mmCIF file of C-alpha atoms in Angstrom:
data_model
loop_
_atom_site.group_PDB
_atom_site.id
_atom_site.type_symbol
_atom_site.label_atom_id
_atom_site.label_comp_id
_atom_site.label_asym_id
_atom_site.label_seq_id
_atom_site.Cartn_x
_atom_site.Cartn_y
_atom_site.Cartn_z
ATOM 1 C CA GLU X 1 14.244 30.677 42.244
ATOM 2 C CA ASN X 2 12.551 31.853 38.919
ATOM 3 C CA ALA X 3 14.981 34.515 37.211
ATOM 4 C CA MET X 4 14.754 36.829 34.279
ATOM 5 C CA SER X 5 16.688 35.251 31.583
ATOM 6 C CA ALA X 6 19.250 36.866 29.245
ATOM 7 C CA ASP X 7 19.819 35.339 25.759
ATOM 8 C CA HIS X 8 22.507 32.904 26.508
ATOM 9 C CA ASP X 9 24.892 30.129 25.469
ATOM 10 C CA ASP X 10 24.618 27.618 28.306
ATOM 11 C CA SER X 11 25.978 24.329 26.342
ATOM 12 C CA ASN X 12 28.804 24.039 29.203
ATOM 13 C CA PHE X 13 26.323 24.346 32.225
ATOM 14 C CA ASP X 14 23.748 22.387 33.869
ATOM 15 C CA GLN X 15 20.382 23.957 34.995
ATOM 16 C CA SER X 16 21.569 25.190 38.340
ATOM 17 C CA ASP X 17 24.463 27.230 36.808
ATOM 18 C CA VAL X 18 22.104 28.646 34.465
ATOM 19 C CA ASN X 19 19.662 29.649 37.156
ATOM 20 C CA ALA X 20 22.699 30.878 39.297
ATOM 21 C CA ILE X 21 24.042 33.177 36.621
ATOM 22 C CA ASN X 22 20.568 34.769 35.673
ATOM 23 C CA VAL X 23 19.790 35.339 39.331
ATOM 24 C CA LEU X 24 23.008 37.039 39.639
ATOM 25 C CA LEU X 25 22.516 39.247 36.561
ATOM 26 C CA ARG X 26 18.810 39.903 37.774
ATOM 27 C CA ARG X 27 20.161 41.142 41.292
ATOM 28 C CA THR X 28 22.911 43.204 40.016
ATOM 29 C CA GLY X 29 20.199 45.500 38.783
ATOM 30 C CA GLU X 30 17.612 44.947 41.918
ATOM 31 C CA PHE X 31 20.499 45.709 44.772
ATOM 32 C CA PHE X 32 21.779 48.778 42.839
ATOM 33 C CA THR X 33 18.029 50.131 42.049
ATOM 34 C CA GLN X 34 17.584 49.713 46.003
ATOM 35 C CA GLY X 35 20.570 51.581 46.964
ATOM 36 C CA ASP X 36 21.717 48.346 48.791
ATOM 37 C CA MET X 37 25.372 48.751 48.044
ATOM 38 C CA GLU X 38 26.182 46.112 50.747
ATOM 39 C CA SER X 39 24.655 43.333 48.772
ATOM 40 C CA TRP X 40 25.530 44.394 45.692
ATOM 41 C CA SER X 41 29.106 44.486 46.176
ATOM 42 C CA GLY X 42 28.732 41.257 47.442
ATOM 43 C CA LEU X 43 27.801 40.070 44.143
ATOM 44 C CA PHE X 44 31.539 40.829 43.169
ATOM 45 C CA ALA X 45 34.537 38.286 44.050
ATOM 46 C CA GLU X 46 36.763 39.504 46.942
ATOM 47 C CA LYS X 47 39.404 40.310 44.042
ATOM 48 C CA ALA X 48 37.166 42.224 41.408
ATOM 49 C CA ASP X 49 37.864 45.016 39.153
ATOM 50 C CA PHE X 50 35.274 47.768 38.352
ATOM 51 C CA ILE X 51 36.042 50.372 35.745
ATOM 52 C CA SER X 52 33.019 53.082 36.138
ATOM 53 C CA TRP X 53 31.687 55.227 33.044
ATOM 54 C CA GLY X 54 33.644 58.099 34.454
ATOM 55 C CA GLY X 55 36.959 56.342 34.370
ATOM 56 C CA LEU X 56 37.515 55.297 38.254
ATOM 57 C CA TRP X 57 39.178 52.036 38.629
ATOM 58 C CA TRP X 58 38.343 49.973 41.656
ATOM 59 C CA THR X 59 40.255 46.744 42.145
ATOM 60 C CA SER X 60 38.599 44.861 45.023
ATOM 61 C CA ARG X 61 35.173 44.259 46.422
ATOM 62 C CA ALA X 62 35.776 46.453 49.389
ATOM 63 C CA ALA X 63 36.698 49.288 46.988
ATOM 64 C CA ILE X 64 33.713 48.622 44.921
ATOM 65 C CA HIS X 65 31.448 48.971 47.736
ATOM 66 C CA GLN X 66 33.096 52.095 49.365
ATOM 67 C CA GLY X 67 33.204 53.970 45.771
ATOM 68 C CA HIS X 68 29.166 53.147 45.183
ATOM 69 C CA ASP X 69 28.531 53.513 48.989
ATOM 70 C CA ALA X 70 30.021 57.228 48.773
ATOM 71 C CA ILE X 71 27.279 58.032 46.069
ATOM 72 C CA ASP X 72 26.031 61.902 46.704
ATOM 73 C CA GLY X 73 22.660 61.753 48.515
ATOM 74 C CA ALA X 74 20.800 63.502 45.862
ATOM 75 C CA ILE X 75 21.875 60.802 43.376
ATOM 76 C CA ALA X 76 21.412 58.178 45.522
ATOM 77 C CA ALA X 77 17.668 59.304 46.058
ATOM 78 C CA GLN X 78 17.404 58.845 42.222
ATOM 79 C CA LEU X 79 18.375 55.044 42.218
ATOM 80 C CA PRO X 80 14.917 53.817 42.092
ATOM 81 C CA THR X 81 14.673 55.117 38.486
ATOM 82 C CA TYR X 82 17.469 53.148 37.342
ATOM 83 C CA ARG X 83 16.773 50.139 35.442
ATOM 84 C CA PHE X 84 19.303 47.127 34.290
ATOM 85 C CA GLU X 85 18.406 44.758 31.573
ATOM 86 C CA PRO X 86 20.607 41.493 31.261
ATOM 87 C CA LEU X 87 21.039 41.324 27.393
ATOM 88 C CA GLN X 88 23.012 37.917 26.999
ATOM 89 C CA TRP X 89 25.835 35.980 28.407
ATOM 90 C CA GLU X 90 28.155 33.359 26.864
ATOM 91 C CA ALA X 91 29.901 30.638 28.428
ATOM 92 C CA LEU X 92 33.887 31.254 27.822
ATOM 93 C CA ALA X 93 34.903 28.142 29.946
ATOM 94 C CA PRO X 94 33.177 25.848 32.200
ATOM 95 C CA THR X 95 33.783 28.343 35.182
ATOM 96 C CA VAL X 96 33.828 31.892 33.061
ATOM 97 C CA VAL X 97 30.866 33.721 31.530
ATOM 98 C CA LEU X 98 30.831 37.150 29.676
ATOM 99 C CA ALA X 99 27.822 39.240 30.039
ATOM 100 C CA HIS X 100 26.178 42.248 28.757
ATOM 101 C CA GLY X 101 23.473 44.181 29.858
ATOM 102 C CA ARG X 102 22.009 47.832 29.326
ATOM 103 C CA TRP X 103 21.074 50.458 31.628
ATOM 104 C CA ASP X 104 18.844 53.300 31.665
ATOM 105 C CA TRP X 105 18.485 56.036 34.118
ATOM 106 C CA PRO X 106 16.088 58.530 33.174
ATOM 107 C CA ASP X 107 15.796 62.318 34.225
ATOM 108 C CA PHE X 108 19.322 61.829 35.814
ATOM 109 C CA ARG X 109 20.010 64.946 37.786
ATOM 110 C CA ASP X 110 23.767 66.020 38.749
ATOM 111 C CA ASP X 111 24.414 68.785 40.695
ATOM 112 C CA ASP X 112 22.374 71.581 39.409
ATOM 113 C CA ALA X 113 22.606 70.439 35.453
ATOM 114 C CA PRO X 114 19.422 69.933 33.796
ATOM 115 C CA ALA X 115 17.971 66.396 33.784
ATOM 116 C CA GLN X 116 19.241 63.846 31.290
ATOM 117 C CA ASP X 117 18.303 60.566 30.272
ATOM 118 C CA ARG X 118 21.352 58.455 30.703
ATOM 119 C CA ALA X 119 22.101 55.125 29.381
ATOM 120 C CA GLY X 120 24.848 52.766 29.119
ATOM 121 C CA LEU X 121 26.319 49.066 28.742
ATOM 122 C CA LEU X 122 27.702 46.892 31.214
ATOM 123 C CA THR X 123 30.038 44.148 30.555
ATOM 124 C CA LEU X 124 30.753 41.760 32.869
ATOM 125 C CA VAL X 125 33.021 38.747 33.545
ATOM 126 C CA LEU X 126 31.516 36.018 35.887
ATOM 127 C CA LEU X 127 33.692 33.384 37.738
ATOM 128 C CA ARG X 128 32.646 30.326 39.473
ATOM 129 C CA SER X 129 34.617 29.433 42.594
ATOM 130 C CA ALA X 130 33.439 26.768 45.120
ATOM 131 C CA GLY X 131 30.471 26.419 43.403
ATOM 132 C CA ILE X 132 29.578 30.105 43.510
ATOM 133 C CA TRP X 133 29.258 32.665 40.584
ATOM 134 C CA LYS X 134 30.582 36.248 41.194
ATOM 135 C CA ILE X 135 31.318 39.092 39.224
ATOM 136 C CA ARG X 136 35.227 39.045 38.839
ATOM 137 C CA ALA X 137 35.421 42.239 36.338
ATOM 138 C CA ALA X 138 32.870 45.137 35.223
ATOM 139 C CA GLN X 139 33.318 47.636 32.498
ATOM 140 C CA ASN X 140 30.535 50.269 32.684
ATOM 141 C CA SER X 141 30.194 52.425 29.478
ATOM 142 C CA ARG X 142 27.709 55.361 28.994
ATOM 143 C CA THR X 143 26.092 55.572 25.731
ATOM 144 C CA ASP X 144 23.702 57.896 23.918
ATOM 145 C CA ALA X 145 20.350 57.066 25.173
ATOM 146 C CA ARG X 146 18.960 56.296 21.757
ATOM 147 C CA VAL X 147 21.916 53.568 21.161
ATOM 148 C CA ARG X 148 20.667 50.166 21.310
ATOM 149 C CA HIS X 149 22.268 46.686 21.028
ATOM 150 C CA ALA X 150 23.535 46.241 17.623
ATOM 151 C CA SER X 151 24.912 42.902 16.231
ATOM 152 C CA ALA X 152 27.485 42.453 13.234
#
């Protein structure tokens, strides 16, 4: 399966791992944008951590699914405008990857507040277990919509 590819260090992996990681990162955005929280949460390991940009901390795939499936209907209707772009990933060990992506959500409306162009960064720890890559941890941080990736 062809996948959008983030910049990556894949020196520890064969091509099937590289493809699986890139597909996982691509599906992270696709399933969320489609509002398919069942498939999206299925990208996470059974024991997974997710810290939202608002500070909520879910500690299992089931809790991550439940928390995101409970998105308000008005917000859920805006999911098609959400965009996730994998930026880079790096092998930390043969079964561990650190990945980063950027998200943008233009004209986001929350309750009666004026529309905002929201943006953020998502940090993911991916683990391979029994040959399958899953998200083990995610940290979602909001940023100023103008902030972009800066390297030292």
